[in-house]
Amino acid sequence: MQTAPEFLRNYDFLSERETGDCPSVLCPADRVIEFVKELRDVHGYDMLVDLTAVDWDKESPRFMVICHFLSSQKHLYLRVAVNCPEDESPEVPSLAEIFPAADWHERECFDMFGIRFKDHPNLKRILMWDDYPYYPLRKEFPLAGIETPLPSAEIAEVTGTKVKPAPMMGGPFVAPAEGHVSESEPRARDESWTEDEPKPAKKIPETKRQ
Amino acid sequence: MNRQKETLAYNSKVEGEVIVTRSDAVINWIRQNSVWPMPMGLACCAIELMASAASKFDISRFGMEVMRFSPRQADCMIVAGTVTYKMAEVVRRIYDQMPDPKWVVAMGACASTGGMYRSYAVLQGVDQVVPVDVYISGCPPRPEALLDAMRKLQKKIGQENSTKNLLSPRETTAV
């Protein structure tokens, strides 16, 4: 584990976060532009390696944007976490002006979590289609999906197909690592239930609280 | 013995320059030996598809080496890989641009049923948007499996009522 660099003490709005690898700080959303600019210009963190988000489900603040910076001279990483002030319509400032690498990462965060990035040059969906009504990586969204119309109304009319929840019979589906190739089709680990026979209720052993 | 052979074989002196056969047999023979595939390579299955075209497996033994990247010049779409809902539209449009008669091969678990991608983003089987003639199991299938499927497709083409359907296009709406 790297020790946190000294210069971070000069920024009193930062608070240190628990970490297992590189130093990690929490930065308020309204100071993040100012801080990241200084990281790049003064402290030599010249590369944005990753930008992603976390949905903390029922906790508040619910959404947290996480950025990883690298100093290619000092070979140091720094993780900066930013909490979104609002839970209903989360919004944080965009870093795309400072690091162009943030552009597509922020679009992905917007696509998957619905976090809006203020002053982003082109904030639209990047993986799902533009009209898709949900944010799939939010905690309340089921892995199988929710029924919606196909992206193209014309194709939907010709084929009569919709976006349907994927069948999860006994899933998730994995390919067994062993055995002959012809036997190693992806299959469900738990095949005791199907779409016709519902999933048996989980038997939770009673434990005494100590 | 000799006489018997002559009566069975085609004899141009007796029959002239004419061969008598069923039109179905001729049309199907032509179609099944000149399948021009359109490689709809979307994931790792496409790598096996490429391997089956290369020298070791050599799909040209069955008259299918003419991979056409324009749907207008192809008559068999090989859907090799995971079809997402966003891509389903493209697959259908490319299928619509292929001239009749046309066939579709769903190569691998993903194209056939969605495979291991039971998720919100993946179409659960390409047969929801295009009519599929042959499904290939495997994740990904070996090139031999693809060759076997293409031979099966040839057999299927050989059984079609081509003459009857010559003027009425095949049913192209997916079930």
Coordinates of C-alpha atoms in Angstrom, one line a residue:
Chain A
M1 CA 0.0 0.0 0.0
Q2 CA 1.3 3.4 -1.0
T3 CA 1.2 6.2 1.6
A4 CA -0.8 9.2 0.7
P5 CA 1.3 12.0 -0.8
E6 CA 2.0 15.0 1.4
F7 CA 0.4 17.6 -0.9
L8 CA -3.1 16.2 -0.2
R9 CA -2.9 17.8 3.3
N10 CA -3.0 21.2 1.6
Y11 CA -6.5 20.6 0.4
D12 CA -8.7 20.8 3.5
F13 CA -11.9 19.9 1.6
L14 CA -10.6 16.4 0.9
S15 CA -11.2 13.5 3.3
E16 CA -9.2 10.3 3.1
R17 CA -10.9 7.0 2.4
E18 CA -10.1 3.5 3.5
T19 CA -8.2 1.7 0.8
G20 CA -6.5 -1.6 -0.1
D21 CA -4.1 -0.3 -2.7
C22 CA -3.4 3.2 -3.9
P23 CA -4.2 6.3 -1.8
S24 CA -7.9 7.3 -2.0
V25 CA -9.6 10.6 -1.3
L26 CA -13.2 11.8 -1.2
C27 CA -13.7 15.1 -2.9
P28 CA -16.9 17.3 -2.8
A29 CA -18.6 17.6 -6.2
D30 CA -18.3 21.4 -6.3
R31 CA -14.5 21.4 -5.8
V32 CA -13.6 18.5 -8.1
I33 CA -12.8 20.6 -11.2
E34 CA -10.4 22.8 -9.3
F35 CA -8.8 19.8 -7.6
V36 CA -8.3 17.7 -10.8
K37 CA -6.9 20.7 -12.7
E38 CA -4.2 21.1 -9.9
L39 CA -3.6 17.3 -9.9
R40 CA -2.8 17.5 -13.6
D41 CA -0.9 20.8 -13.8
V42 CA 0.9 21.1 -10.4
H43 CA 1.2 17.5 -9.1
G44 CA 1.9 15.7 -12.3
Y45 CA -1.0 13.3 -12.4
D46 CA -1.2 13.4 -16.2
M47 CA -3.3 10.4 -17.0
L48 CA -6.9 9.5 -16.3
V49 CA -6.9 5.7 -16.2
D50 CA -10.4 5.0 -15.3
L51 CA -13.7 6.6 -14.5
T52 CA -16.6 4.6 -13.2
A53 CA -19.4 4.8 -10.7
V54 CA -20.9 2.9 -7.7
D55 CA -24.5 2.5 -6.8
W56 CA -24.7 2.2 -3.0
D57 CA -28.4 1.1 -3.2
K58 CA -30.3 2.3 -0.1
E59 CA -27.6 4.4 1.3
S60 CA -27.4 8.2 0.9
P61 CA -25.6 9.7 -1.0
R62 CA -26.5 6.8 -3.3
F63 CA -24.2 7.4 -6.3
M64 CA -20.4 7.8 -6.2
V65 CA -18.2 8.5 -9.2
I66 CA -14.7 7.1 -8.9
C67 CA -11.7 8.3 -11.0
H68 CA -8.2 6.8 -11.1
F69 CA -5.3 9.1 -11.9
L70 CA -1.8 8.1 -12.8
S71 CA 1.4 10.1 -12.6
S72 CA 3.5 8.7 -15.4
Q73 CA 6.6 10.4 -14.0
K74 CA 6.3 9.4 -10.4
H75 CA 4.5 6.1 -11.1
L76 CA 1.8 6.8 -8.5
Y77 CA -1.9 6.2 -8.7
L78 CA -4.5 8.2 -6.9
R79 CA -8.2 7.4 -6.5
V80 CA -10.6 10.2 -6.3
A81 CA -14.2 9.5 -5.3
V82 CA -17.0 12.1 -5.7
N83 CA -20.4 11.7 -4.2
C84 CA -23.3 12.8 -6.2
P85 CA -25.2 15.4 -4.1
E86 CA -28.7 14.2 -5.2
D87 CA -30.0 10.7 -5.2
E88 CA -33.0 11.2 -7.5
S89 CA -31.2 13.0 -10.4
P90 CA -27.5 12.6 -9.7
E91 CA -25.2 15.1 -11.3
V92 CA -21.5 15.8 -11.0
P93 CA -19.2 18.1 -13.1
S94 CA -17.7 16.6 -16.2
L95 CA -13.9 16.0 -16.4
A96 CA -14.0 15.8 -20.2
E97 CA -12.6 19.3 -20.6
I98 CA -9.5 18.5 -18.4
F99 CA -9.0 14.9 -19.5
P100 CA -10.5 14.0 -23.0
A101 CA -10.3 10.4 -21.9
A102 CA -13.2 11.1 -19.5
D103 CA -15.6 11.7 -22.5
W104 CA -16.6 8.1 -23.3
H105 CA -16.2 6.9 -19.7
E106 CA -18.7 9.5 -18.5
R107 CA -21.1 8.6 -21.3
E108 CA -20.9 4.9 -20.1
C109 CA -21.6 6.0 -16.6
F110 CA -24.5 8.0 -17.8
D111 CA -25.8 5.1 -19.8
M112 CA -25.5 2.5 -17.1
F113 CA -26.2 4.6 -13.9
G114 CA -28.0 7.7 -15.2
I115 CA -25.5 10.0 -13.6
R116 CA -25.5 13.3 -15.5
F117 CA -22.1 15.0 -16.1
K118 CA -22.5 18.8 -16.1
D119 CA -21.0 20.5 -19.2
H120 CA -20.2 17.2 -20.9
P121 CA -19.7 17.9 -24.7
N122 CA -21.9 15.0 -25.9
L123 CA -23.8 13.3 -23.1
K124 CA -25.8 10.5 -24.7
R125 CA -25.9 6.8 -24.4
I126 CA -22.9 4.8 -25.6
L127 CA -23.8 1.1 -25.2
M128 CA -27.6 0.9 -25.1
W129 CA -29.7 2.6 -27.7
D130 CA -30.9 6.2 -27.3
D131 CA -34.5 5.5 -26.5
Y132 CA -33.8 2.9 -23.8
P133 CA -35.8 3.9 -20.8
Y134 CA -33.7 2.3 -18.0
Y135 CA -30.3 2.4 -16.4
P136 CA -29.2 -1.2 -16.3
L137 CA -26.4 -1.1 -13.7
R138 CA -28.6 0.4 -11.0
K139 CA -29.3 -1.9 -8.1
E140 CA -33.1 -2.1 -8.7
F141 CA -32.7 -3.2 -12.4
P142 CA -33.0 -7.0 -12.8
L143 CA -30.2 -8.7 -14.7
A144 CA -32.7 -10.4 -17.1
G145 CA -34.0 -7.0 -18.2
I146 CA -37.4 -5.4 -18.5
E147 CA -39.8 -5.7 -21.4
T148 CA -39.5 -2.7 -23.8
P149 CA -40.0 -2.2 -27.6
L150 CA -37.2 -3.0 -30.0
P151 CA -34.9 0.0 -30.8
S152 CA -36.3 0.0 -34.4
A153 CA -40.1 0.3 -34.6
E154 CA -40.0 -0.8 -38.3
I155 CA -38.2 -4.1 -37.5
A156 CA -40.4 -4.6 -34.4
E157 CA -43.5 -4.4 -36.7
V158 CA -42.1 -6.8 -39.3
T159 CA -40.9 -9.4 -36.8
G160 CA -43.3 -8.9 -33.9
T161 CA -40.3 -9.1 -31.5
K162 CA -39.8 -7.1 -28.3
V163 CA -37.0 -6.7 -25.8
K164 CA -38.0 -9.4 -23.4
P165 CA -36.6 -10.4 -20.0
A166 CA -34.0 -13.1 -20.6
P167 CA -35.0 -16.6 -19.4
M168 CA -33.1 -17.2 -16.2
M169 CA -34.0 -20.8 -15.7
G170 CA -31.5 -22.0 -13.2
G171 CA -29.0 -19.4 -14.4
P172 CA -26.5 -17.9 -14.5
F173 CA -25.3 -19.9 -17.5
V174 CA -21.7 -21.1 -17.5
A175 CA -19.7 -23.5 -19.6
P176 CA -18.2 -26.4 -17.7
A177 CA -14.4 -26.2 -17.8
E178 CA -14.0 -30.0 -17.9
G179 CA -15.1 -32.7 -20.3
H180 CA -15.3 -33.1 -24.1
V181 CA -16.0 -30.1 -26.2
S182 CA -19.4 -31.5 -27.4
E183 CA -20.4 -31.8 -23.7
S184 CA -19.4 -28.4 -22.6
E185 CA -22.3 -26.2 -23.8
P186 CA -23.1 -23.3 -21.5
R187 CA -25.6 -24.6 -19.1
A188 CA -27.3 -23.7 -15.8
R189 CA -25.7 -24.8 -12.6
D190 CA -29.0 -25.3 -10.9
E191 CA -31.4 -27.2 -13.3
S192 CA -34.0 -28.0 -10.7
W193 CA -36.3 -25.3 -11.9
T194 CA -37.5 -24.0 -15.2
E195 CA -39.9 -21.4 -16.5
D196 CA -42.8 -23.8 -15.9
E197 CA -41.7 -25.0 -12.5
P198 CA -40.9 -22.1 -10.2
K199 CA -37.6 -21.8 -8.3
P200 CA -37.8 -23.7 -5.0
A201 CA -37.7 -21.4 -2.0
K202 CA -34.3 -21.2 -0.4
K203 CA -34.1 -23.0 2.8
I204 CA -32.2 -20.8 5.2
P205 CA -30.9 -22.7 8.2
E206 CA -32.0 -21.2 11.5
T207 CA -29.1 -19.7 13.4
K208 CA -29.1 -18.5 16.9
R209 CA -28.0 -15.0 17.3
Q210 CA -25.1 -14.9 19.7
Chain B
M1 CA -23.4 -56.6 -70.5
N2 CA -22.2 -53.9 -72.8
R3 CA -25.6 -53.3 -74.2
Q4 CA -27.1 -52.9 -70.8
K5 CA -24.6 -50.2 -69.9
E6 CA -25.3 -48.2 -73.1
T7 CA -29.0 -48.1 -72.4
L8 CA -28.5 -46.8 -68.9
A9 CA -26.0 -44.1 -69.9
Y10 CA -26.7 -40.9 -71.7
N11 CA -26.2 -41.5 -75.4
S12 CA -26.0 -38.3 -77.5
K13 CA -26.4 -40.2 -80.8
V14 CA -29.8 -41.5 -79.7
E15 CA -31.0 -38.7 -77.5
G16 CA -29.5 -35.7 -79.4
E17 CA -28.1 -32.8 -77.4
V18 CA -30.9 -33.0 -74.9
I19 CA -30.8 -34.0 -71.2
V20 CA -34.1 -34.8 -69.6
T21 CA -34.5 -34.3 -65.8
R22 CA -36.7 -32.5 -63.3
S23 CA -36.3 -28.8 -63.1
D24 CA -36.3 -29.0 -59.3
A25 CA -33.2 -31.2 -59.5
V26 CA -31.3 -28.9 -61.7
I27 CA -32.2 -25.7 -59.8
N28 CA -31.4 -27.3 -56.5
W29 CA -28.2 -28.8 -57.8
I30 CA -27.1 -25.3 -58.9
R31 CA -28.1 -23.6 -55.7
Q32 CA -26.7 -26.1 -53.3
N33 CA -23.3 -26.1 -54.9
S34 CA -22.8 -22.4 -55.1
V35 CA -23.8 -21.1 -51.7
W36 CA -22.3 -17.7 -51.3
P37 CA -22.1 -17.0 -47.5
M38 CA -22.5 -13.6 -45.9
P39 CA -20.3 -13.7 -42.8
M40 CA -22.2 -11.9 -40.1
G41 CA -19.3 -12.2 -37.7
L42 CA -20.3 -10.6 -34.3
A43 CA -18.1 -12.4 -31.7
C44 CA -15.6 -15.2 -31.2
C45 CA -17.6 -17.6 -33.5
A46 CA -16.4 -15.5 -36.4
I47 CA -12.8 -16.6 -35.6
E48 CA -13.9 -20.3 -36.1
L49 CA -15.7 -19.1 -39.3
M50 CA -12.5 -17.7 -40.6
A51 CA -10.7 -20.9 -39.7
S52 CA -13.1 -23.0 -41.6
A53 CA -12.4 -20.8 -44.7
A54 CA -8.6 -21.3 -44.3
S55 CA -6.6 -24.1 -45.8
K56 CA -6.8 -26.6 -42.9
F57 CA -10.6 -27.0 -43.0
D58 CA -11.2 -25.4 -46.5
I59 CA -14.9 -24.7 -46.9
S60 CA -14.3 -24.3 -50.7
R61 CA -14.4 -28.1 -51.0
F62 CA -18.2 -27.6 -50.8
G63 CA -18.3 -24.6 -53.1
M64 CA -18.8 -22.0 -50.3
E65 CA -15.5 -20.2 -50.3
V66 CA -17.0 -17.0 -51.9
M67 CA -17.6 -15.0 -48.7
R68 CA -19.3 -11.9 -49.7
F69 CA -19.3 -8.8 -47.5
S70 CA -22.1 -7.3 -49.4
P71 CA -25.5 -8.8 -48.7
R72 CA -26.6 -8.1 -52.2
Q73 CA -24.1 -10.7 -53.5
A74 CA -24.8 -13.4 -50.9
D75 CA -27.5 -15.9 -50.3
C76 CA -26.6 -17.5 -47.0
M77 CA -26.2 -15.4 -43.9
I78 CA -24.0 -17.1 -41.2
V79 CA -24.8 -15.4 -37.9
A80 CA -21.6 -16.1 -36.0
G81 CA -21.7 -14.5 -32.5
T82 CA -23.7 -12.7 -29.9
V83 CA -26.6 -10.6 -31.3
T84 CA -27.4 -7.7 -29.0
Y85 CA -30.8 -5.9 -29.2
K86 CA -29.0 -2.9 -30.7
M87 CA -27.4 -5.2 -33.4
A88 CA -30.7 -7.1 -34.1
E89 CA -31.9 -4.3 -36.2
V90 CA -28.8 -4.4 -38.4
V91 CA -28.9 -8.2 -38.8
R92 CA -32.5 -7.9 -40.0
R93 CA -31.7 -5.1 -42.4
I94 CA -28.8 -7.0 -43.9
Y95 CA -31.0 -10.0 -44.2
D96 CA -33.7 -7.9 -46.0
Q97 CA -31.1 -6.8 -48.5
M98 CA -30.1 -10.3 -49.5
P99 CA -31.7 -11.4 -52.8
D100 CA -34.1 -14.4 -52.7
P101 CA -33.6 -17.3 -52.3
K102 CA -31.7 -16.9 -49.0
W103 CA -30.9 -19.0 -46.0
V104 CA -29.7 -18.3 -42.5
V105 CA -27.3 -20.4 -40.3
A106 CA -27.3 -19.6 -36.6
M107 CA -23.7 -20.4 -35.6
G108 CA -23.1 -21.2 -31.9
A109 CA -24.9 -21.0 -28.7
C110 CA -25.3 -17.2 -28.7
A111 CA -26.8 -16.8 -32.1
S112 CA -29.1 -19.8 -31.5
T113 CA -30.5 -19.0 -28.0
G114 CA -28.6 -16.1 -26.5
G115 CA -26.2 -18.7 -25.0
M116 CA -24.6 -17.8 -21.7
Y117 CA -25.7 -14.1 -22.1
R118 CA -29.0 -14.2 -20.2
S119 CA -29.0 -10.5 -19.9
Y120 CA -30.9 -7.3 -20.7
A121 CA -28.7 -6.5 -23.7
V122 CA -28.7 -9.7 -25.7
L123 CA -31.3 -11.0 -28.1
Q124 CA -32.3 -14.5 -27.0
G125 CA -31.8 -16.3 -30.3
V126 CA -31.5 -14.7 -33.7
D127 CA -34.6 -16.6 -34.9
Q128 CA -36.6 -13.9 -33.3
V129 CA -35.7 -11.5 -36.1
V130 CA -34.8 -13.7 -39.1
P131 CA -36.0 -17.2 -40.1
V132 CA -33.2 -19.7 -39.3
D133 CA -32.6 -22.8 -41.4
V134 CA -29.8 -24.5 -39.5
Y135 CA -28.6 -24.1 -35.9
I136 CA -25.1 -25.1 -34.8
S137 CA -24.4 -26.0 -31.2
G138 CA -21.1 -25.1 -29.6
C139 CA -19.4 -22.3 -27.8
P140 CA -17.8 -21.7 -30.2
P141 CA -18.5 -24.6 -32.6
R142 CA -15.5 -26.2 -34.2
P143 CA -15.0 -25.5 -37.9
E144 CA -16.0 -29.1 -38.6
A145 CA -19.4 -28.4 -37.0
L146 CA -19.8 -25.4 -39.3
L147 CA -18.9 -27.6 -42.3
D148 CA -21.4 -30.2 -41.1
A149 CA -24.1 -27.6 -40.8
M150 CA -23.4 -26.3 -44.3
R151 CA -23.6 -29.8 -45.7
K152 CA -26.9 -30.2 -43.9
L153 CA -28.0 -26.9 -45.4
Q154 CA -27.1 -28.2 -48.9
K155 CA -29.3 -31.2 -48.2
K156 CA -32.1 -29.0 -47.1
I157 CA -31.7 -26.9 -50.3
G158 CA -31.8 -30.1 -52.3
Q159 CA -35.3 -30.9 -50.9
E160 CA -36.9 -27.6 -51.7
N161 CA -39.7 -27.2 -54.2
S162 CA -37.8 -24.7 -56.2
T163 CA -39.8 -24.6 -59.4
K164 CA -43.1 -24.3 -57.5
N165 CA -41.7 -21.4 -55.4
L166 CA -39.8 -19.8 -58.3
L167 CA -42.4 -17.0 -58.7
S168 CA -43.6 -16.8 -55.1
P169 CA -40.9 -15.7 -52.7
R170 CA -40.2 -17.8 -49.7
E171 CA -41.9 -16.9 -46.4
T172 CA -39.5 -14.5 -44.8
T173 CA -41.3 -13.4 -41.7
A174 CA -39.7 -14.8 -38.6
V175 CA -41.8 -17.1 -36.4

